[in-house]
mmCIF file of C-alpha atoms in Angstrom:
data_model
loop_
_atom_site.group_PDB
_atom_site.id
_atom_site.type_symbol
_atom_site.label_atom_id
_atom_site.label_comp_id
_atom_site.label_asym_id
_atom_site.label_seq_id
_atom_site.Cartn_x
_atom_site.Cartn_y
_atom_site.Cartn_z
ATOM 1 C CA MET R 1 -96.093 1.936 -161.687
ATOM 2 C CA MET R 2 -96.099 -1.607 -162.956
ATOM 3 C CA LEU R 3 -98.751 -4.090 -161.836
ATOM 4 C CA SER R 4 -97.667 -6.319 -158.986
ATOM 5 C CA VAL R 5 -99.383 -9.590 -158.203
ATOM 6 C CA MET R 6 -99.089 -11.512 -154.977
ATOM 7 C CA VAL R 7 -100.937 -14.161 -153.044
ATOM 8 C CA VAL R 8 -101.764 -12.555 -149.731
ATOM 9 C CA GLY R 9 -101.107 -14.040 -146.321
ATOM 10 C CA ALA R 10 -101.537 -12.051 -143.136
ATOM 11 C CA GLY R 11 -100.538 -8.611 -144.318
ATOM 12 C CA ALA R 12 -96.887 -9.581 -144.771
ATOM 13 C CA ALA R 13 -96.452 -10.670 -141.151
ATOM 14 C CA PHE R 14 -92.937 -11.941 -141.893
ATOM 15 C CA SER R 15 -90.139 -10.380 -143.902
ATOM 16 C CA ASP R 16 -90.087 -13.465 -146.155
ATOM 17 C CA GLN R 17 -93.879 -13.784 -146.376
ATOM 18 C CA SER R 18 -93.745 -14.142 -150.165
ATOM 19 C CA LYS R 19 -91.857 -17.445 -149.763
ATOM 20 C CA ILE R 20 -94.575 -18.989 -147.604
ATOM 21 C CA LYS R 21 -96.797 -21.339 -149.583
ATOM 22 C CA ASN R 22 -99.247 -22.358 -146.871
ATOM 23 C CA THR R 23 -100.076 -18.826 -145.785
ATOM 24 C CA GLU R 24 -103.353 -19.652 -144.048
ATOM 25 C CA ALA R 25 -101.785 -22.450 -142.010
ATOM 26 C CA VAL R 26 -98.747 -20.402 -141.011
ATOM 27 C CA ASP R 27 -100.905 -17.412 -140.064
ATOM 28 C CA ALA R 28 -103.337 -19.590 -138.095
ATOM 29 C CA CYS R 29 -100.583 -21.445 -136.233
ATOM 30 C CA THR R 30 -98.923 -18.107 -135.472
ATOM 31 C CA ALA R 31 -102.193 -16.703 -134.102
ATOM 32 C CA LEU R 32 -102.599 -19.850 -131.997
ATOM 33 C CA ASN R 33 -99.058 -19.460 -130.603
ATOM 34 C CA ILE R 34 -97.921 -22.795 -132.008
ATOM 35 C CA ILE R 35 -95.203 -21.528 -134.312
ATOM 36 C CA GLY R 36 -93.485 -18.185 -134.702
ATOM 37 C CA GLY R 37 -90.804 -16.308 -136.545
ATOM 38 C CA TYR R 38 -87.187 -15.475 -135.864
ATOM 39 C CA PRO R 39 -85.744 -12.360 -134.191
ATOM 40 C CA ASP R 40 -84.874 -10.893 -137.598
ATOM 41 C CA GLY R 41 -88.563 -10.917 -138.592
ATOM 42 C CA SER R 42 -88.327 -13.890 -140.932
ATOM 43 C CA PHE R 43 -90.201 -17.178 -140.850
ATOM 44 C CA LYS R 44 -87.768 -19.292 -142.874
ATOM 45 C CA PRO R 45 -90.524 -21.458 -144.418
ATOM 46 C CA GLU R 46 -88.055 -23.622 -146.316
ATOM 47 C CA GLY R 47 -86.039 -24.472 -143.217
ATOM 48 C CA ASN R 48 -86.385 -27.931 -141.723
ATOM 49 C CA ILE R 49 -87.993 -28.566 -138.372
ATOM 50 C CA THR R 50 -86.420 -30.841 -135.780
ATOM 51 C CA ARG R 51 -87.909 -33.615 -133.704
ATOM 52 C CA ALA R 52 -87.335 -31.587 -130.542
ATOM 53 C CA GLU R 53 -89.004 -28.474 -131.959
ATOM 54 C CA VAL R 54 -92.103 -30.349 -133.013
ATOM 55 C CA THR R 55 -92.634 -31.788 -129.519
ATOM 56 C CA LYS R 56 -92.910 -28.273 -128.112
ATOM 57 C CA MET R 57 -95.319 -27.265 -130.877
ATOM 58 C CA ILE R 58 -97.554 -30.238 -130.106
ATOM 59 C CA CYS R 59 -97.435 -29.637 -126.338
ATOM 60 C CA VAL R 60 -98.402 -25.993 -126.815
ATOM 61 C CA ALA R 61 -101.210 -26.902 -129.230
ATOM 62 C CA LEU R 62 -102.619 -29.498 -126.825
ATOM 63 C CA ASN R 63 -102.504 -26.891 -124.060
ATOM 64 C CA GLY R 64 -104.580 -24.333 -125.918
ATOM 65 C CA GLY R 65 -101.693 -22.172 -127.102
ATOM 66 C CA LYS R 66 -100.084 -21.804 -123.692
ATOM 67 C CA ASN R 67 -96.693 -23.150 -122.742
ATOM 68 C CA PRO R 68 -97.492 -26.158 -120.526
ATOM 69 C CA ALA R 69 -95.810 -26.964 -117.244
ATOM 70 C CA VAL R 70 -93.764 -30.001 -118.226
ATOM 71 C CA SER R 71 -91.380 -31.946 -116.064
ATOM 72 C CA THR R 72 -88.461 -34.306 -116.489
ATOM 73 C CA ASN R 73 -87.867 -37.757 -115.085
ATOM 74 C CA THR R 74 -85.149 -38.586 -112.600
ATOM 75 C CA THR R 75 -83.879 -41.072 -115.148
ATOM 76 C CA PRO R 76 -84.347 -39.699 -118.682
ATOM 77 C CA THR R 77 -86.395 -41.775 -121.092
ATOM 78 C CA PHE R 78 -83.831 -41.055 -123.801
ATOM 79 C CA SER R 79 -80.071 -40.917 -123.358
ATOM 80 C CA ASP R 80 -79.306 -38.241 -125.950
ATOM 81 C CA VAL R 81 -81.449 -35.332 -124.737
ATOM 82 C CA ARG R 82 -80.457 -34.096 -121.265
ATOM 83 C CA ASN R 83 -76.734 -33.856 -121.990
ATOM 84 C CA ASN R 84 -77.249 -32.420 -125.472
ATOM 85 C CA ALA R 85 -76.520 -28.672 -125.384
ATOM 86 C CA ASN R 86 -78.842 -28.028 -128.315
ATOM 87 C CA ALA R 87 -81.724 -30.176 -127.087
ATOM 88 C CA ALA R 88 -81.777 -30.097 -123.280
ATOM 89 C CA TRP R 89 -84.320 -27.240 -123.427
ATOM 90 C CA ALA R 90 -86.844 -29.651 -124.975
ATOM 91 C CA GLU R 91 -86.499 -32.522 -122.498
ATOM 92 C CA GLY R 92 -89.752 -31.746 -120.705
ATOM 93 C CA TYR R 93 -91.702 -31.552 -123.967
ATOM 94 C CA ILE R 94 -90.155 -34.761 -125.237
ATOM 95 C CA GLU R 95 -90.943 -36.565 -121.976
ATOM 96 C CA SER R 96 -94.527 -35.286 -122.076
ATOM 97 C CA CYS R 97 -95.057 -36.475 -125.638
ATOM 98 C CA ALA R 98 -93.416 -39.819 -124.884
ATOM 99 C CA ALA R 99 -95.684 -40.367 -121.859
ATOM 100 C CA GLN R 100 -98.730 -39.756 -124.055
ATOM 101 C CA GLY R 101 -97.499 -42.131 -126.742
ATOM 102 C CA ILE R 102 -97.154 -39.275 -129.221
ATOM 103 C CA VAL R 103 -93.444 -39.865 -129.848
ATOM 104 C CA SER R 104 -91.068 -42.782 -129.516
ATOM 105 C CA GLY R 105 -87.341 -43.115 -129.917
ATOM 106 C CA VAL R 106 -85.232 -44.067 -132.883
ATOM 107 C CA GLY R 107 -83.813 -47.170 -131.220
ATOM 108 C CA GLY R 108 -81.061 -47.837 -128.734
ATOM 109 C CA GLY R 109 -82.718 -45.640 -126.123
ATOM 110 C CA LYS R 110 -82.166 -42.511 -128.219
ATOM 111 C CA PHE R 111 -84.551 -39.845 -129.516
ATOM 112 C CA ALA R 112 -82.355 -37.944 -132.019
ATOM 113 C CA PRO R 113 -83.790 -34.565 -130.894
ATOM 114 C CA ASN R 114 -81.855 -32.529 -133.447
ATOM 115 C CA GLY R 115 -82.748 -34.815 -136.309
ATOM 116 C CA ASN R 116 -85.218 -33.686 -138.928
ATOM 117 C CA VAL R 117 -88.805 -34.834 -138.569
ATOM 118 C CA THR R 118 -90.398 -36.375 -141.653
ATOM 119 C CA GLY R 119 -93.955 -35.987 -142.863
ATOM 120 C CA VAL R 120 -94.965 -39.487 -141.844
ATOM 121 C CA GLN R 121 -93.379 -39.075 -138.403
ATOM 122 C CA LEU R 122 -95.312 -35.872 -137.767
ATOM 123 C CA ALA R 123 -98.460 -37.520 -139.119
ATOM 124 C CA LYS R 124 -98.117 -40.279 -136.524
ATOM 125 C CA MET R 125 -97.662 -37.733 -133.733
ATOM 126 C CA LEU R 126 -100.714 -35.775 -134.843
ATOM 127 C CA LEU R 127 -102.893 -38.875 -135.216
ATOM 128 C CA VAL R 128 -102.077 -39.946 -131.660
ATOM 129 C CA SER R 129 -102.835 -36.371 -130.546
ATOM 130 C CA LEU R 130 -106.261 -36.798 -132.146
ATOM 131 C CA GLY R 131 -106.895 -39.929 -130.089
ATOM 132 C CA TYR R 132 -105.646 -42.790 -132.251
ATOM 133 C CA LYS R 133 -103.758 -45.549 -130.439
ATOM 134 C CA SER R 134 -100.603 -46.825 -132.094
ATOM 135 C CA GLU R 135 -101.140 -50.377 -130.875
ATOM 136 C CA ASN R 136 -104.662 -50.486 -132.331
ATOM 137 C CA GLU R 137 -103.821 -48.946 -135.690
ATOM 138 C CA GLY R 138 -100.516 -50.649 -136.441
ATOM 139 C CA PHE R 139 -98.459 -47.478 -136.022
ATOM 140 C CA THR R 140 -95.576 -49.618 -134.779
ATOM 141 C CA GLY R 141 -93.724 -52.459 -136.475
ATOM 142 C CA ASN R 142 -92.505 -52.897 -140.024
ATOM 143 C CA ALA R 143 -95.650 -51.531 -141.693
ATOM 144 C CA TRP R 144 -96.072 -48.517 -139.409
ATOM 145 C CA ALA R 145 -95.402 -45.906 -142.106
ATOM 146 C CA THR R 146 -97.898 -47.438 -144.532
ATOM 147 C CA ASN R 147 -100.569 -47.635 -141.848
ATOM 148 C CA VAL R 148 -99.919 -44.068 -140.710
ATOM 149 C CA ASN R 149 -100.121 -42.711 -144.250
ATOM 150 C CA THR R 150 -103.391 -44.520 -144.881
ATOM 151 C CA VAL R 151 -105.087 -43.093 -141.794
ATOM 152 C CA ALA R 152 -103.462 -39.656 -142.162
ATOM 153 C CA SER R 153 -104.685 -39.339 -145.740
ATOM 154 C CA ALA R 154 -108.225 -40.344 -144.765
ATOM 155 C CA LYS R 155 -108.139 -37.857 -141.876
ATOM 156 C CA GLY R 156 -107.017 -35.010 -144.139
ATOM 157 C CA LEU R 157 -103.612 -34.398 -142.581
ATOM 158 C CA TYR R 158 -101.975 -34.209 -146.001
ATOM 159 C CA ALA R 159 -104.614 -31.898 -147.509
ATOM 160 C CA GLY R 160 -102.921 -29.261 -149.645
ATOM 161 C CA LEU R 161 -99.674 -31.236 -149.545
ATOM 162 C CA GLU R 162 -100.430 -33.813 -152.206
ATOM 163 C CA LYS R 163 -96.916 -33.583 -153.681
ATOM 164 C CA LEU R 164 -95.231 -33.930 -150.301
ATOM 165 C CA ASP R 165 -92.552 -36.603 -149.967
ATOM 166 C CA VAL R 166 -93.657 -37.893 -146.576
ATOM 167 C CA SER R 167 -90.387 -39.729 -146.010
ATOM 168 C CA ALA R 168 -88.276 -36.584 -146.482
ATOM 169 C CA ALA R 169 -87.348 -33.896 -143.968
ATOM 170 C CA LEU R 170 -90.319 -31.627 -143.350
ATOM 171 C CA THR R 171 -90.131 -27.868 -143.849
ATOM 172 C CA ARG R 172 -91.548 -25.370 -141.365
ATOM 173 C CA ASP R 173 -94.073 -24.362 -144.025
ATOM 174 C CA SER R 174 -95.373 -27.914 -144.536
ATOM 175 C CA ALA R 175 -95.296 -28.682 -140.809
ATOM 176 C CA ALA R 176 -97.579 -25.712 -140.143
ATOM 177 C CA ARG R 177 -100.003 -26.991 -142.803
ATOM 178 C CA MET R 178 -100.121 -30.467 -141.281
ATOM 179 C CA ILE R 179 -100.681 -29.110 -137.776
ATOM 180 C CA TRP R 180 -103.417 -26.755 -138.995
ATOM 181 C CA ASN R 181 -105.071 -29.667 -140.814
ATOM 182 C CA ALA R 182 -104.951 -31.709 -137.597
ATOM 183 C CA LEU R 183 -106.450 -28.896 -135.523
ATOM 184 C CA GLN R 184 -109.430 -28.803 -137.872
ATOM 185 C CA ALA R 185 -109.849 -32.593 -137.852
ATOM 186 C CA TYR R 186 -112.253 -34.432 -135.568
ATOM 187 C CA GLU R 187 -110.902 -36.190 -132.522
ATOM 188 C CA VAL R 188 -111.526 -39.929 -132.253
ATOM 189 C CA GLU R 189 -112.400 -42.350 -129.495
ATOM 190 C CA TYR R 190 -112.492 -46.126 -129.105
ATOM 191 C CA LYS R 191 -115.517 -48.150 -128.122
ATOM 192 C CA THR R 192 -115.562 -51.754 -126.989
ATOM 193 C CA ASN R 193 -118.591 -53.910 -127.790
ATOM 194 C CA LEU R 194 -119.455 -57.535 -127.237
ATOM 195 C CA VAL R 195 -120.324 -59.309 -130.475
ATOM 196 C CA ALA R 196 -121.943 -62.733 -130.745
ATOM 197 C CA GLY R 197 -120.347 -65.090 -133.231
ATOM 198 C CA ALA R 198 -122.061 -67.743 -135.361
ATOM 199 C CA ASN R 199 -121.789 -70.215 -132.499
ATOM 200 C CA GLY R 200 -123.259 -67.742 -130.049
ATOM 201 C CA GLN R 201 -119.940 -67.165 -128.341
ATOM 202 C CA LEU R 202 -119.283 -63.561 -127.333
ATOM 203 C CA SER R 203 -116.126 -61.775 -128.427
ATOM 204 C CA THR R 204 -114.812 -58.288 -127.883
ATOM 205 C CA GLN R 205 -114.795 -55.848 -130.805
ATOM 206 C CA VAL R 206 -112.990 -52.510 -130.603
ATOM 207 C CA THR R 207 -113.945 -49.778 -133.064
ATOM 208 C CA VAL R 208 -112.746 -46.225 -133.560
ATOM 209 C CA SER R 209 -115.022 -43.353 -134.510
ATOM 210 C CA ASP R 210 -115.172 -39.577 -134.375
ATOM 211 C CA LYS R 211 -115.599 -38.324 -130.838
ATOM 212 C CA VAL R 212 -118.810 -36.463 -129.966
ATOM 213 C CA ASP R 213 -119.777 -34.157 -127.133
ATOM 214 C CA GLY R 214 -122.879 -34.344 -124.937
ATOM 215 C CA ASN R 215 -124.976 -33.004 -127.812
ATOM 216 C CA PHE R 216 -123.630 -35.689 -130.167
ATOM 217 C CA LYS R 217 -121.666 -33.091 -132.103
ATOM 218 C CA LYS R 218 -118.241 -34.010 -133.429
ATOM 219 C CA ILE R 219 -115.322 -32.268 -131.758
ATOM 220 C CA THR R 220 -112.320 -30.825 -133.534
ATOM 221 C CA LEU R 221 -108.966 -30.576 -131.826
ATOM 222 C CA LEU R 222 -109.209 -26.798 -132.207
ATOM 223 C CA ARG R 223 -112.521 -26.630 -130.364
ATOM 224 C CA ASP R 224 -111.397 -29.048 -127.650
ATOM 225 C CA LYS R 225 -108.010 -27.538 -126.829
ATOM 226 C CA TYR R 226 -108.622 -23.853 -127.537
ATOM 227 C CA ASP R 227 -112.380 -23.658 -127.033
ATOM 228 C CA ALA R 228 -112.075 -21.891 -130.357
ATOM 229 C CA TRP R 229 -114.757 -21.022 -132.875
ATOM 230 C CA THR R 230 -114.190 -19.790 -136.417
ATOM 231 C CA ASN R 231 -116.148 -17.436 -138.636
ATOM 232 C CA VAL R 232 -115.445 -16.936 -142.314
ATOM 233 C CA GLY R 233 -116.260 -13.783 -144.227
ATOM 234 C CA THR R 234 -114.973 -10.797 -146.150
ATOM 235 C CA LEU R 235 -113.350 -8.175 -143.939
ATOM 236 C CA VAL R 236 -115.388 -5.054 -144.701
ATOM 237 C CA GLY R 237 -114.731 -2.819 -141.726
ATOM 238 C CA VAL R 238 -111.812 -1.918 -139.481
ATOM 239 C CA LYS R 239 -112.332 0.822 -136.922
ATOM 240 C CA ASN R 240 -110.334 1.253 -133.747
ATOM 241 C CA ASN R 241 -110.553 -2.141 -132.024
ATOM 242 C CA GLU R 242 -113.562 -3.386 -133.985
ATOM 243 C CA ILE R 243 -113.781 -5.352 -137.224
ATOM 244 C CA SER R 244 -116.766 -6.294 -139.389
ATOM 245 C CA LEU R 245 -117.262 -9.280 -141.651
ATOM 246 C CA TYR R 246 -119.685 -9.727 -144.510
ATOM 247 C CA MET R 247 -120.770 -13.356 -144.673
ATOM 248 C CA ASN R 248 -122.442 -14.814 -147.755
ATOM 249 C CA ASP R 249 -124.419 -18.051 -147.627
ATOM 250 C CA ALA R 250 -121.336 -20.197 -148.231
ATOM 251 C CA ASP R 251 -119.445 -18.377 -145.480
ATOM 252 C CA GLN R 252 -122.284 -18.888 -143.033
ATOM 253 C CA ALA R 253 -122.446 -22.600 -143.839
ATOM 254 C CA THR R 254 -118.805 -23.066 -142.838
ATOM 255 C CA SER R 255 -118.866 -20.813 -139.766
ATOM 256 C CA ASP R 256 -119.467 -21.819 -136.170
ATOM 257 C CA LEU R 257 -121.457 -18.753 -135.222
ATOM 258 C CA VAL R 258 -123.770 -16.699 -137.397
ATOM 259 C CA ASN R 259 -124.894 -13.760 -135.310
ATOM 260 C CA LYS R 260 -125.981 -11.298 -137.954
ATOM 261 C CA THR R 261 -126.551 -7.837 -136.577
ATOM 262 C CA ASP R 262 -126.752 -5.866 -139.808
ATOM 263 C CA SER R 263 -127.854 -7.687 -142.943
ATOM 264 C CA ALA R 264 -125.199 -10.416 -143.304
ATOM 265 C CA ASN R 265 -122.591 -8.540 -141.269
ATOM 266 C CA ILE R 266 -121.088 -9.568 -137.957
ATOM 267 C CA LYS R 267 -118.893 -7.447 -135.722
ATOM 268 C CA PHE R 268 -116.025 -8.425 -133.437
ATOM 269 C CA THR R 269 -114.931 -6.038 -130.718
ATOM 270 C CA LYS R 270 -111.932 -5.612 -128.414
ATOM 271 C CA VAL R 271 -109.630 -6.694 -131.252
ATOM 272 C CA SER R 272 -106.062 -6.168 -130.110
ATOM 273 C CA LYS R 273 -104.352 -5.812 -133.510
ATOM 274 C CA ASP R 274 -104.797 -3.627 -136.579
ATOM 275 C CA TYR R 275 -106.006 -5.805 -139.453
ATOM 276 C CA SER R 276 -106.567 -2.985 -141.959
ATOM 277 C CA GLU R 277 -104.084 -4.602 -144.363
ATOM 278 C CA LEU R 278 -106.601 -7.440 -144.804
ATOM 279 C CA MET R 279 -109.477 -5.172 -145.869
ATOM 280 C CA GLY R 280 -111.563 -6.666 -148.631
ATOM 281 C CA GLN R 281 -110.044 -10.120 -148.266
ATOM 282 C CA LYS R 282 -111.677 -13.367 -147.257
ATOM 283 C CA VAL R 283 -110.606 -13.999 -143.681
ATOM 284 C CA LYS R 284 -111.149 -16.384 -140.814
ATOM 285 C CA VAL R 285 -111.652 -15.064 -137.319
ATOM 286 C CA ILE R 286 -110.746 -17.401 -134.458
ATOM 287 C CA PHE R 287 -112.492 -16.467 -131.226
ATOM 288 C CA LYS R 288 -113.131 -17.967 -127.814
ATOM 289 C CA ASN R 289 -116.269 -19.829 -126.777
ATOM 290 C CA GLY R 290 -118.578 -18.036 -129.197
ATOM 291 C CA LYS R 291 -117.680 -14.645 -127.730
ATOM 292 C CA THR R 292 -117.252 -12.001 -130.398
ATOM 293 C CA ASN R 293 -115.344 -9.825 -127.951
ATOM 294 C CA ASP R 294 -112.634 -12.436 -127.335
ATOM 295 C CA VAL R 295 -110.722 -12.743 -130.600
ATOM 296 C CA ILE R 296 -107.682 -15.011 -130.749
ATOM 297 C CA GLY R 297 -106.604 -14.027 -134.246
ATOM 298 C CA VAL R 298 -107.622 -12.971 -137.739
ATOM 299 C CA TYR R 299 -105.918 -14.187 -140.884
ATOM 300 C CA ALA R 300 -106.508 -14.321 -144.617
ATOM 301 C CA THR R 301 -107.673 -17.613 -146.070
ATOM 302 C CA GLY R 302 -105.782 -19.268 -148.887
ATOM 303 C CA ASP R 303 -108.356 -18.079 -151.430
ATOM 304 C CA ASN R 304 -107.151 -14.485 -151.780
ATOM 305 C CA THR R 305 -105.136 -13.038 -154.625
ATOM 306 C CA THR R 306 -104.536 -9.292 -154.769
ATOM 307 C CA TYR R 307 -103.467 -7.056 -157.630
ATOM 308 C CA THR R 308 -102.063 -3.642 -156.802
ATOM 309 C CA VAL R 309 -102.065 -1.184 -159.702
ATOM 310 C CA ASN R 310 -101.689 2.512 -160.336
ATOM 311 C CA GLN R 311 -105.158 3.808 -161.183
ATOM 312 C CA ALA R 312 -103.779 5.730 -164.151
ATOM 313 C CA ASP R 313 -102.618 2.431 -165.682
ATOM 314 C CA VAL R 314 -106.076 0.847 -165.595
ATOM 315 C CA ASP R 315 -107.786 0.367 -168.953
ATOM 316 C CA THR R 316 -110.610 -1.787 -170.249
ATOM 317 C CA ASP R 317 -110.752 -4.620 -172.749
ATOM 318 C CA GLY R 318 -114.397 -5.294 -173.370
ATOM 319 C CA ALA R 319 -115.887 -6.616 -170.125
ATOM 320 C CA LYS R 320 -112.484 -7.064 -168.508
ATOM 321 C CA VAL R 321 -110.198 -4.757 -166.582
ATOM 322 C CA ASP R 322 -106.828 -4.344 -168.293
ATOM 323 C CA ALA R 323 -104.129 -3.464 -165.778
ATOM 324 C CA ASN R 324 -100.816 -3.144 -167.629
ATOM 325 C CA GLY R 325 -101.616 -6.139 -169.803
ATOM 326 C CA THR R 326 -103.126 -8.313 -167.083
ATOM 327 C CA LYS R 327 -106.783 -8.843 -167.948
ATOM 328 C CA LEU R 328 -109.128 -9.469 -165.053
ATOM 329 C CA SER R 329 -112.791 -10.421 -165.036
ATOM 330 C CA VAL R 330 -115.238 -8.425 -162.937
ATOM 331 C CA ASP R 331 -117.701 -9.970 -160.473
ATOM 332 C CA ASP R 332 -121.383 -9.030 -160.793
ATOM 333 C CA LYS R 333 -121.114 -6.670 -157.828
ATOM 334 C CA VAL R 334 -117.700 -5.453 -156.771
ATOM 335 C CA ALA R 335 -117.657 -3.861 -153.322
ATOM 336 C CA VAL R 336 -115.446 -0.789 -153.013
ATOM 337 C CA TYR R 337 -114.002 0.186 -149.625
ATOM 338 C CA THR R 338 -112.358 3.451 -148.646
ATOM 339 C CA ASP R 339 -110.833 3.985 -145.214
ATOM 340 C CA GLY R 340 -112.532 0.878 -143.873
ATOM 341 C CA LYS R 341 -115.994 1.784 -145.139
ATOM 342 C CA ALA R 342 -118.068 0.624 -148.105
ATOM 343 C CA THR R 343 -118.285 3.556 -150.497
ATOM 344 C CA ALA R 344 -119.499 2.140 -153.816
ATOM 345 C CA THR R 345 -120.492 -0.899 -155.844
ATOM 346 C CA TRP R 346 -118.963 -1.384 -159.276
ATOM 347 C CA THR R 347 -120.607 -3.620 -161.835
ATOM 348 C CA LYS R 348 -118.544 -3.147 -165.001
ATOM 349 C CA ALA R 349 -114.970 -2.702 -166.143
ATOM 350 C CA ALA R 350 -115.553 0.959 -167.021
ATOM 351 C CA ASP R 351 -116.084 1.741 -163.341
ATOM 352 C CA PHE R 352 -112.459 0.847 -162.651
ATOM 353 C CA LYS R 353 -111.163 3.094 -165.424
ATOM 354 C CA ASN R 354 -113.346 6.012 -164.367
ATOM 355 C CA GLU R 355 -112.293 5.928 -160.703
ATOM 356 C CA LYS R 356 -110.461 9.173 -159.941
ATOM 357 C CA SER R 357 -110.365 9.318 -156.152
ATOM 358 C CA ALA R 358 -107.387 7.022 -155.593
ATOM 359 C CA ASN R 359 -103.869 6.875 -156.985
ATOM 360 C CA VAL R 360 -103.482 3.160 -156.301
ATOM 361 C CA LEU R 361 -106.146 0.476 -156.429
ATOM 362 C CA THR R 362 -105.922 -2.906 -154.714
ATOM 363 C CA LEU R 363 -108.041 -5.380 -156.669
ATOM 364 C CA ILE R 364 -108.928 -8.514 -154.727
ATOM 365 C CA ASP R 365 -110.141 -11.906 -155.884
ATOM 366 C CA SER R 366 -111.297 -13.218 -152.515
ATOM 367 C CA ASP R 367 -112.792 -16.556 -153.565
ATOM 368 C CA ASP R 368 -110.226 -17.813 -156.055
ATOM 369 C CA ASP R 369 -112.627 -17.777 -159.016
ATOM 370 C CA GLY R 370 -110.621 -15.387 -161.208
ATOM 371 C CA ASP R 371 -113.024 -12.437 -160.771
ATOM 372 C CA ILE R 372 -112.364 -9.211 -158.931
ATOM 373 C CA ASP R 373 -114.635 -9.203 -155.870
ATOM 374 C CA THR R 374 -113.511 -6.177 -153.882
ATOM 375 C CA VAL R 375 -111.487 -3.009 -154.351
ATOM 376 C CA CYS R 376 -109.655 -1.060 -151.666
#
């Protein structure tokens, strides 16, 4: 059996999972009910997303993953939606987004619902969803695109998409990444202050800053709309409807809740799906209101790379594992899991060659440093 190498998403949730570049974003947005696949089991990551489709995605995201009750106006805001057989379904979402200033038309009273949405157009929609006001930030007028790109870049909406042509039609893959970036960004609010000039005359000054709650803690869109918390760790246990994470110091620093019950482990119960395919990988768990028994979803982060190899083909090359010519470094302590339980710790390449209990080994680099961290 030849070595196969793949970047892991959410246990091959879609039939074309290997084509998805932004696996973490797609898996997260799927778990949050913002975007989904097609009846044939595919995701079609390279397909373009329309202006109508993105309004529904935004409405659902701003309603905590639930389809909101939207309504239509007696007189439509846009003339090319209600009588459009392919877009009438989205009229309520479009009207909702228009009322909130999230979207505007393309001129002449039209919305172009079946037109492709560009990166900069989606960026504007997401920035307004975060609390920015178009009239304050120059998101209208001749320089709107430049102003949007400046703020969007500073806010991290283009993170991981540095080569994106923001003026081109956006793919479903890239749209999911931008929405996931926005969900993790802090909301903003405007404050008006009176400022005395040199002549003592008072003038009004409006400033924008990250929004804070009653405890002066910044609020992400994810926390506000979903009441969602996230924990990061290595998935080390899957049993019935319970999962366990091992969280190192770096994981704990980026997690909302560190409730260690056994060493650096944390358990989540009443999990509705089987996540055994993610064993040994670095994952994020999204859960409600700090409750470890109310899990929204679990997905692999973008740091994981797995190598699946026939055990008989494993050899050693000095301190490295040689799997059919692919040479892999070994972490100081490699955790070995069998049937969802930790069964051994390997510290050297020879341990991989001497393993006789499994026909196939899954070697996982869970932190993107080029070393094997776990084996399943």
